[in-house]
Structure formats: C-alpha cells, structure tokens
Coordinates of C-alpha atoms and ligand atoms in Angstrom, one line a residue:
M1 CA -4.9 4.1 23.0
I2 CA -2.9 4.9 19.5
L3 CA -4.6 7.3 17.4
G4 CA -3.3 6.8 14.1
I5 CA -3.5 9.2 10.8
E6 CA -2.9 8.3 7.4
T7 CA -3.1 10.9 4.4
S8 CA -0.2 10.0 2.4
C9 CA -1.9 9.6 -1.1
D10 CA -5.5 9.5 -1.9
E11 CA -7.2 7.7 1.0
T12 CA -7.6 10.0 4.2
A13 CA -7.9 7.5 7.4
A14 CA -7.4 7.6 10.8
A15 CA -7.9 4.7 13.5
V16 CA -7.9 3.9 17.1
V17 CA -5.5 0.9 18.1
T18 CA -4.6 -0.6 21.8
L19 CA -1.1 -0.9 22.7
E20 CA -1.3 -4.6 22.5
G21 CA -2.6 -3.8 18.8
E22 CA -6.3 -4.8 18.8
V23 CA -8.3 -2.4 16.5
L24 CA -11.1 -0.6 18.1
S25 CA -11.9 1.4 15.1
S26 CA -10.5 2.0 11.2
V27 CA -12.0 4.5 9.3
V28 CA -10.8 4.6 5.4
S29 CA -12.4 7.1 3.2
S30 CA -11.0 7.1 -0.4
Q31 CA -10.8 10.0 -2.9
A32 CA -10.4 7.4 -5.8
D33 CA -13.6 8.7 -7.3
L34 CA -12.6 12.3 -7.4
H35 CA -9.3 10.8 -9.2
A36 CA -11.0 8.5 -11.3
R37 CA -11.5 11.0 -14.4
Y38 CA -8.2 12.1 -14.3
G39 CA -6.7 8.4 -14.6
G40 CA -4.6 8.9 -11.7
V41 CA -3.9 10.9 -8.1
V42 CA -4.1 14.6 -8.3
P43 CA -1.7 16.0 -5.9
E44 CA -3.2 19.0 -5.3
V45 CA -6.7 17.9 -5.6
A46 CA -5.7 15.2 -3.0
S47 CA -4.2 17.9 -0.4
R48 CA -7.9 19.8 -0.8
R49 CA -9.6 16.6 -0.1
H50 CA -7.6 15.4 2.9
L51 CA -8.2 19.0 4.5
E52 CA -11.7 18.5 4.1
L53 CA -12.2 15.1 5.7
V54 CA -9.3 14.6 8.0
A55 CA -11.5 16.1 11.1
P56 CA -14.9 14.3 10.5
V57 CA -12.6 10.8 9.6
V58 CA -10.6 11.3 13.1
R59 CA -14.0 12.1 14.9
E60 CA -15.5 9.1 13.2
A61 CA -12.6 6.9 14.5
L62 CA -12.9 8.1 18.1
D63 CA -16.6 7.5 18.0
G64 CA -16.5 3.9 16.5
A65 CA -13.5 3.1 19.2
G66 CA -16.4 4.6 21.8
A67 CA -13.3 6.9 22.8
D68 CA -12.6 10.8 22.8
L69 CA -9.7 12.4 22.7
G70 CA -9.0 12.1 26.6
D71 CA -8.9 8.3 26.6
V72 CA -5.8 8.6 23.3
E73 CA -2.4 8.0 24.8
R74 CA -0.4 8.7 21.6
I75 CA -0.8 10.2 18.2
A76 CA 0.7 8.1 15.3
V77 CA 1.1 10.0 11.8
T78 CA 2.7 8.9 8.7
Q79 CA 5.6 11.3 7.8
G80 CA 6.5 9.8 4.5
P81 CA 6.9 8.7 1.8
G82 CA 4.2 10.0 -0.3
L83 CA 2.6 13.3 -1.8
V84 CA 4.0 16.3 0.3
G85 CA 0.9 18.3 0.3
A86 CA -1.3 15.5 1.3
L87 CA 1.0 14.5 4.3
L88 CA 1.4 17.7 5.4
V89 CA -2.5 17.9 5.9
G90 CA -2.0 14.3 8.2
V91 CA 1.1 15.6 10.1
S92 CA -0.3 19.2 10.8
T93 CA -3.6 17.8 12.2
A94 CA -1.3 15.2 14.3
K95 CA 0.7 17.8 15.6
A96 CA -2.1 20.3 16.7
L97 CA -4.3 17.0 18.4
A98 CA -0.9 16.4 20.2
W99 CA -0.2 19.8 21.1
A100 CA -3.8 20.3 22.5
R101 CA -3.4 17.4 24.6
R102 CA 0.4 17.6 25.5
L103 CA 0.4 14.1 24.0
P104 CA 3.5 12.5 22.4
L105 CA 3.5 11.6 19.0
T106 CA 5.2 9.1 16.7
P107 CA 6.0 9.9 13.2
V108 CA 5.6 6.4 11.2
D109 CA 7.3 5.5 7.8
H110 CA 4.7 4.4 5.6
L111 CA 6.0 1.2 4.6
R112 CA 7.0 0.5 8.1
G113 CA 3.1 0.7 8.5
H114 CA 2.5 -1.6 5.7
V115 CA 4.7 -4.2 7.3
A116 CA 3.1 -3.7 10.6
S117 CA -0.5 -4.4 9.2
L118 CA 0.8 -8.3 9.4
E119 CA 0.3 -7.8 13.1
L120 CA -3.7 -6.6 12.5
G121 CA -5.1 -10.0 12.8
G122 CA -4.3 -13.7 11.2
E123 CA -1.2 -15.9 12.0
P124 CA 1.7 -13.9 13.4
V125 CA 4.9 -13.9 11.5
E126 CA 7.9 -15.0 13.2
S127 CA 11.1 -13.0 12.2
P128 CA 13.1 -13.0 10.4
F129 CA 10.9 -13.0 7.4
V130 CA 11.2 -12.3 3.3
C131 CA 8.1 -9.4 2.9
L132 CA 7.1 -8.6 -0.5
L133 CA 5.6 -4.9 -0.3
A134 CA 3.8 -4.4 -3.4
S135 CA 1.2 -1.1 -3.8
G136 CA 0.8 1.5 -6.0
G137 CA 3.9 3.3 -5.2
H138 CA 6.2 0.9 -4.2
T139 CA 7.6 -2.5 -5.0
L140 CA 9.9 -3.7 -2.3
L141 CA 11.6 -6.9 -1.6
L142 CA 12.6 -6.6 2.2
L143 CA 14.4 -8.8 4.8
V144 CA 12.4 -8.2 8.2
H145 CA 15.0 -9.0 11.1
G146 CA 12.7 -7.8 13.7
K147 CA 9.8 -5.3 14.5
T148 CA 11.9 -2.5 15.5
D149 CA 15.2 -3.1 13.1
E150 CA 15.3 -1.4 10.2
P151 CA 14.2 -3.7 7.2
E152 CA 17.1 -4.6 4.7
L153 CA 16.0 -3.9 1.1
L154 CA 16.9 -7.0 -1.4
G155 CA 15.0 -5.8 -4.2
T156 CA 13.3 -3.0 -6.0
T157 CA 11.4 -2.3 -9.1
L158 CA 13.3 -0.3 -11.7
D159 CA 10.5 1.4 -13.3
D160 CA 7.0 0.9 -12.4
A161 CA 5.5 -0.3 -9.2
A162 CA 3.1 -3.3 -9.5
G163 CA 0.2 -1.6 -8.1
E164 CA 1.1 1.0 -11.1
A165 CA 1.2 -1.8 -13.5
F166 CA -2.1 -3.1 -12.5
D167 CA -3.7 0.5 -12.8
K168 CA -1.9 1.2 -16.1
G169 CA -3.2 -2.1 -17.8
A170 CA -6.5 -1.2 -16.5
R171 CA -6.9 1.7 -18.2
L172 CA -5.7 0.2 -21.5
L173 CA -8.4 -2.3 -21.1
G174 CA -10.7 0.4 -20.3
L175 CA -11.5 -0.9 -16.6
G176 CA -11.1 2.9 -15.3
Y177 CA -9.2 3.7 -12.0
P178 CA -7.4 2.3 -9.3
G179 CA -7.5 -1.0 -11.6
G180 CA -6.1 -3.5 -9.5
A181 CA -9.3 -4.9 -8.2
A182 CA -11.1 -4.9 -11.8
I183 CA -8.5 -6.7 -13.2
D184 CA -8.4 -9.5 -10.7
A185 CA -12.4 -9.7 -10.8
L186 CA -12.2 -9.8 -14.9
A187 CA -9.6 -12.1 -14.8
Q188 CA -11.6 -14.7 -13.1
E189 CA -13.4 -15.1 -16.9
G190 CA -10.7 -15.4 -18.9
H191 CA -8.0 -17.6 -19.8
A192 CA -4.5 -16.8 -18.2
E193 CA -2.6 -18.8 -21.2
A194 CA -4.7 -16.8 -23.9
F195 CA -2.0 -14.3 -24.3
S196 CA 1.9 -14.8 -23.6
F197 CA 3.2 -11.4 -21.6
P198 CA 6.7 -11.4 -20.9
V199 CA 8.4 -11.4 -17.6
A200 CA 11.1 -9.5 -17.5
R201 CA 14.6 -10.6 -16.4
V202 CA 16.4 -8.2 -14.7
P203 CA 19.8 -9.1 -12.3
G204 CA 19.2 -9.7 -9.0
L205 CA 16.5 -9.4 -6.9
D206 CA 14.9 -6.2 -8.6
F207 CA 11.7 -6.2 -10.8
S208 CA 10.8 -4.3 -14.0
F209 CA 6.9 -4.1 -15.3
S210 CA 7.3 -1.3 -18.1
G211 CA 8.0 -3.9 -20.8
L212 CA 4.9 -5.7 -19.6
K213 CA 2.6 -2.6 -20.1
T214 CA 3.9 -1.8 -23.6
A215 CA 3.4 -5.5 -24.4
L216 CA -0.6 -5.2 -23.8
L217 CA -0.6 -1.7 -25.2
Y218 CA 0.5 -3.3 -28.6
A219 CA -1.6 -6.6 -28.1
V220 CA -4.8 -4.1 -27.2
R221 CA -3.7 -2.0 -30.6
D222 CA -3.7 -5.2 -32.7
L223 CA -7.0 -6.4 -31.7
G224 CA -8.9 -3.5 -32.7
E225 CA -12.1 -2.5 -30.7
R226 CA -14.7 -5.4 -31.7
E227 CA -12.2 -8.3 -30.7
L228 CA -10.8 -6.3 -27.6
E229 CA -14.5 -6.2 -26.6
R230 CA -14.5 -10.0 -26.8
R231 CA -10.9 -11.0 -25.6
R232 CA -10.9 -8.5 -22.6
A233 CA -11.3 -10.9 -20.0
D234 CA -8.5 -13.4 -21.3
L235 CA -6.1 -10.2 -21.5
A236 CA -6.8 -9.2 -18.0
A237 CA -6.3 -13.1 -16.5
S238 CA -2.9 -13.0 -19.0
Y239 CA -1.6 -9.6 -17.8
Q240 CA -2.3 -10.4 -14.1
C241 CA -0.7 -13.9 -14.5
A242 CA 2.2 -12.4 -16.0
I243 CA 2.6 -9.6 -13.2
V244 CA 2.2 -12.4 -10.4
R245 CA 4.6 -14.8 -12.0
A246 CA 7.3 -11.7 -11.6
L247 CA 6.2 -11.3 -8.1
T248 CA 6.5 -15.0 -7.0
E249 CA 9.9 -15.6 -8.7
R250 CA 11.6 -13.0 -7.3
V251 CA 9.9 -13.5 -3.5
L252 CA 10.7 -17.4 -3.9
A253 CA 14.4 -16.6 -5.2
A254 CA 14.6 -14.3 -2.4
A255 CA 13.7 -16.9 0.2
E256 CA 16.2 -19.3 -1.3
Q257 CA 19.1 -16.7 -1.5
T258 CA 18.7 -15.6 2.1
G259 CA 18.1 -19.0 3.6
V260 CA 15.1 -17.5 5.5
P261 CA 12.1 -19.5 4.1
R262 CA 9.4 -17.3 5.5
I263 CA 7.4 -15.2 3.3
A264 CA 5.0 -12.3 3.9
V265 CA 3.0 -10.2 1.3
V266 CA 1.8 -6.9 2.4
G267 CA 0.5 -3.5 0.2
G268 CA -2.4 -2.9 -2.3
V269 CA -1.5 -5.8 -4.5
A270 CA -1.5 -8.2 -1.7
A271 CA -5.3 -8.1 -2.3
N272 CA -4.9 -10.1 -5.6
S273 CA -6.5 -13.3 -5.5
E274 CA -4.1 -15.1 -7.9
L275 CA -1.3 -13.8 -5.7
R276 CA -2.8 -15.2 -2.8
A277 CA -3.4 -18.7 -4.5
A278 CA 0.1 -18.6 -5.9
L279 CA 1.9 -18.3 -2.7
P280 CA 0.0 -20.7 -0.3
A281 CA 2.5 -21.2 2.2
A282 CA 3.3 -17.3 2.4
H283 CA 1.6 -14.9 5.4
F284 CA -0.6 -12.4 3.9
A285 CA -1.9 -9.2 5.6
P286 CA -5.3 -9.4 6.3
L287 CA -7.6 -8.3 3.3
S288 CA -8.9 -5.0 4.8
Y289 CA -5.7 -4.0 5.7
C290 CA -3.7 -4.5 2.5
T291 CA -4.6 -1.2 1.0
D292 CA -3.8 2.1 2.7
N293 CA -5.1 2.6 6.5
A294 CA -4.2 4.3 9.6
A295 CA -4.7 0.9 11.8
M296 CA -1.1 -0.3 10.1
I297 CA 0.4 3.1 11.0
A298 CA -0.9 2.9 15.0
A299 CA 0.3 -0.9 14.7
A300 CA 3.9 0.4 13.6
A301 CA 4.1 3.0 15.9
R302 CA 4.1 0.5 18.9
H303 CA 7.6 -0.2 17.6
V304 CA 9.0 3.4 17.3
R305 CA 9.9 5.8 20.5
P306 CA 7.3 8.8 20.8
L307 CA 8.6 12.3 20.5
A308 CA 7.2 14.2 23.7
Y309 CA 5.7 17.2 23.8
P310 CA 6.9 19.7 22.4
E311 CA 9.5 17.8 20.6
Y312 CA 7.8 17.0 17.5
L313 CA 6.5 20.6 16.7
D314 CA 9.0 21.2 14.2
L315 CA 8.5 17.9 12.1
D316 CA 8.7 17.9 8.6
V317 CA 7.3 15.2 6.0
Y318 CA 9.6 13.5 3.3
A319 CA 8.4 12.8 -0.3
S320 CA 10.8 10.0 -0.6
R321 CA 13.0 7.6 2.0
P322 CA 15.5 9.8 3.0
Ligands
KG4_401 O1 -0.6 0.2 -0.6 P1 -2.2 0.9 -1.8 O2 -3.4 1.2 -1.1 O3 -1.4 2.3 -1.9 C1 -0.1 2.6 -2.0 O4 0.6 3.0 -1.2 O5 0.6 3.1 -3.0 O6 -2.2 0.2 -2.9 C2 -2.8 0.5 -4.2 C3 -2.5 -0.3 -5.4 C4 -3.3 0.3 -6.4 O7 -2.4 0.3 -7.5 C5 -4.4 -0.9 -6.8 O8 -4.9 -1.1 -8.4 C6 -3.4 -2.0 -6.2 O9 -3.2 -1.7 -4.9 N1 -4.5 -3.1 -5.8 C7 -4.7 -4.6 -6.7 C8 -5.9 -5.3 -6.0 N2 -6.4 -4.1 -4.9 C9 -5.7 -3.0 -5.0 N3 -3.8 -5.0 -7.1 C10 -4.5 -5.7 -7.5 N4 -5.2 -7.0 -7.5 C11 -6.1 -6.4 -6.3 N5 -7.0 -7.2 -5.9
ZN402 ZN1 0.6 2.5 0.9

C-alpha cells in the first residue's frame, strides 16, 4: 500500500492506494470556507490549518482503508509546485512517518499527480495523448508520452489560469469563493448566447484569460445592480461558454498539430459540466479526483523511483517547477 499526502494549496488530503492503483481510501479536508471571506487562499492561514488537520486526515485515511502504518509500504507526498509553507507541512509529515518506520518516500510533482488522476477509474487512456490540465493554479497543454516520461509542454496560460478565471468571474458575479462550481450550476439556468465575451487569440497553443475577466467586469458595471440581479445566470452562462470555447479550441488544435488524436482533461476545471459536454470523445478524470486529492499523488508515485531511508531526510519543496 502507498500512503499519499497532499497539502500544496488549501486542501489537506491523504489517501491509501494499492500498488495496482486501487483506491482504498481518499480523505480531502477543504479549507475553502476558511479562505472564502478573503476571496482567495491566504498562504499563512493555509499552512497553519494544514498543521492542525494533517494528522487527523492521515489517521482517517488509514482507518478508511482498514489499515495502520504497519501496512504501509511507501509514503508519497506532493513536493511542489504550490505554496511553500503549505507544502512543507505535508513533506515534513511524510518524512516523519517514513522515518519512524524506515519506509521509502516518493516525492511527487503535483501536476504529474493531476495527470495520474486518469488512472483512478474510468476508461484507461492509451499513450501518447494530449492532456489539458486546467486548475486554479495552472492551465497547461501537455503531450504525455507515457507514465514514466516527463510530459512535453505544448502550451500554457500567459496570465490567469482557467480556474482562476472562473474564480475571479464568480467574485464579480457575487458568487463567493471558489467559484467554478457555482458558475457551472448557475449557468444551467442562463443563455450562453446572451452576452458575447471575447476568446483571446494568442499565437501558438497558449491561453489568455485576463481580457475575458475585464470584459465581464465592464458588463457587470454597465448593467447596474438591479439588472445584474436579473441577468446573473445569463452572464454566468456566457462567461463559462467563453472559457470552455478557449479551452476546447486549443486542445483540439493541439491534437491536430501533434497528430495525436487521444485527448484527456484533468484538474479542477475538468469537473465543469459544459467542458465535459463540449469534448464528448475526450477522457476526463473521475469527478471526485478532478480537484486536489491525495489519491492522485499516490497513483503518480507508482511511476517514480522511491527514495530509500535516509536519502529523503533533506528533501525540500518547490514553489514552481524547477
Ligand atoms: O485542481 P484544483 O483543486 O486546485 C489547483 O491545483 O489549483 O482546482 C481548483 C479550481 C478552482 O479554480 C475551481 O473554481 C475550479 O477548479 N473548479 C471548477 C469546477 N469545479 C472546480 N471550474 C469550473 N467548473 C467546475 N465545476
Ligand atoms: Zn491541483
């Protein structure tokens, strides 16, 4: 069994996954409510909360799997990218647990974890495939050659991430934080053609979402308070439609340009119902493993060489990919 730990942002998560990739337990404790009043994640608040939650969350994951530390063969932990203070809580916990039992430890890249969420149920995706990773912190187009190879970067965002665009839009619409799921739900009651929002045309396979956010800001301002109330669902639907169009156009272009027809979508935004509908032939990560979780970290650890005791004791975290 692999015990996975994930603390890169505002979710404290632990999971037990077998070496074959079967999830025995997956516990995610979200701090979203704690950060909601600030409209986004406050790093120092996140670190302190991880510190309080990490031990009970690991305990719950072990209990859920009907296991104890003696059954664990390997510890996997997110090393980066993410908030350094938050990552340090997970890495220190992982080191302490591994050290206590002289277990091997596998540091996992959070983005490789999202790609590995495709292995947690659903139809397996055959390599190579084009992978859209769209979350609150990243929007990447990757060409994945195989489970152990470093994915090739085809495109990324020049400004905001797709999830960030959803969150900022939700804030402008008064829907709270995080806002992706709230926009998704409200959009079902609106008309996507009601407002015409721009899709940025940047060269190559990159994305840009900052102009879209500004367009929504102006639309909200022009409507005024009362009209905004009446048109909120239309705004949500039109705004979501523009983000989904930008993502779909680029991922299809990537498949065309690389000659690799298989497409997969992972990350928090992969939970979006309109994006799922817009790419009916694509492989999507299972809904419960789209947003941050530790099962995907444990799954990814299966393809990385573990560090033996005591090699990992001086392991450090990273904020962005080295
Ligand atoms: O992967 P994730 O949990 O965290 C990062 O690694 O960043 O992604 C969180 C992001 C948030 O921006 C959230 O608003 C977005 O995923 N999200 C959604 C939906 N559910 C979560 N965006 C659009 N539609 C959804 N249903
Ligand atoms: Zn993530």
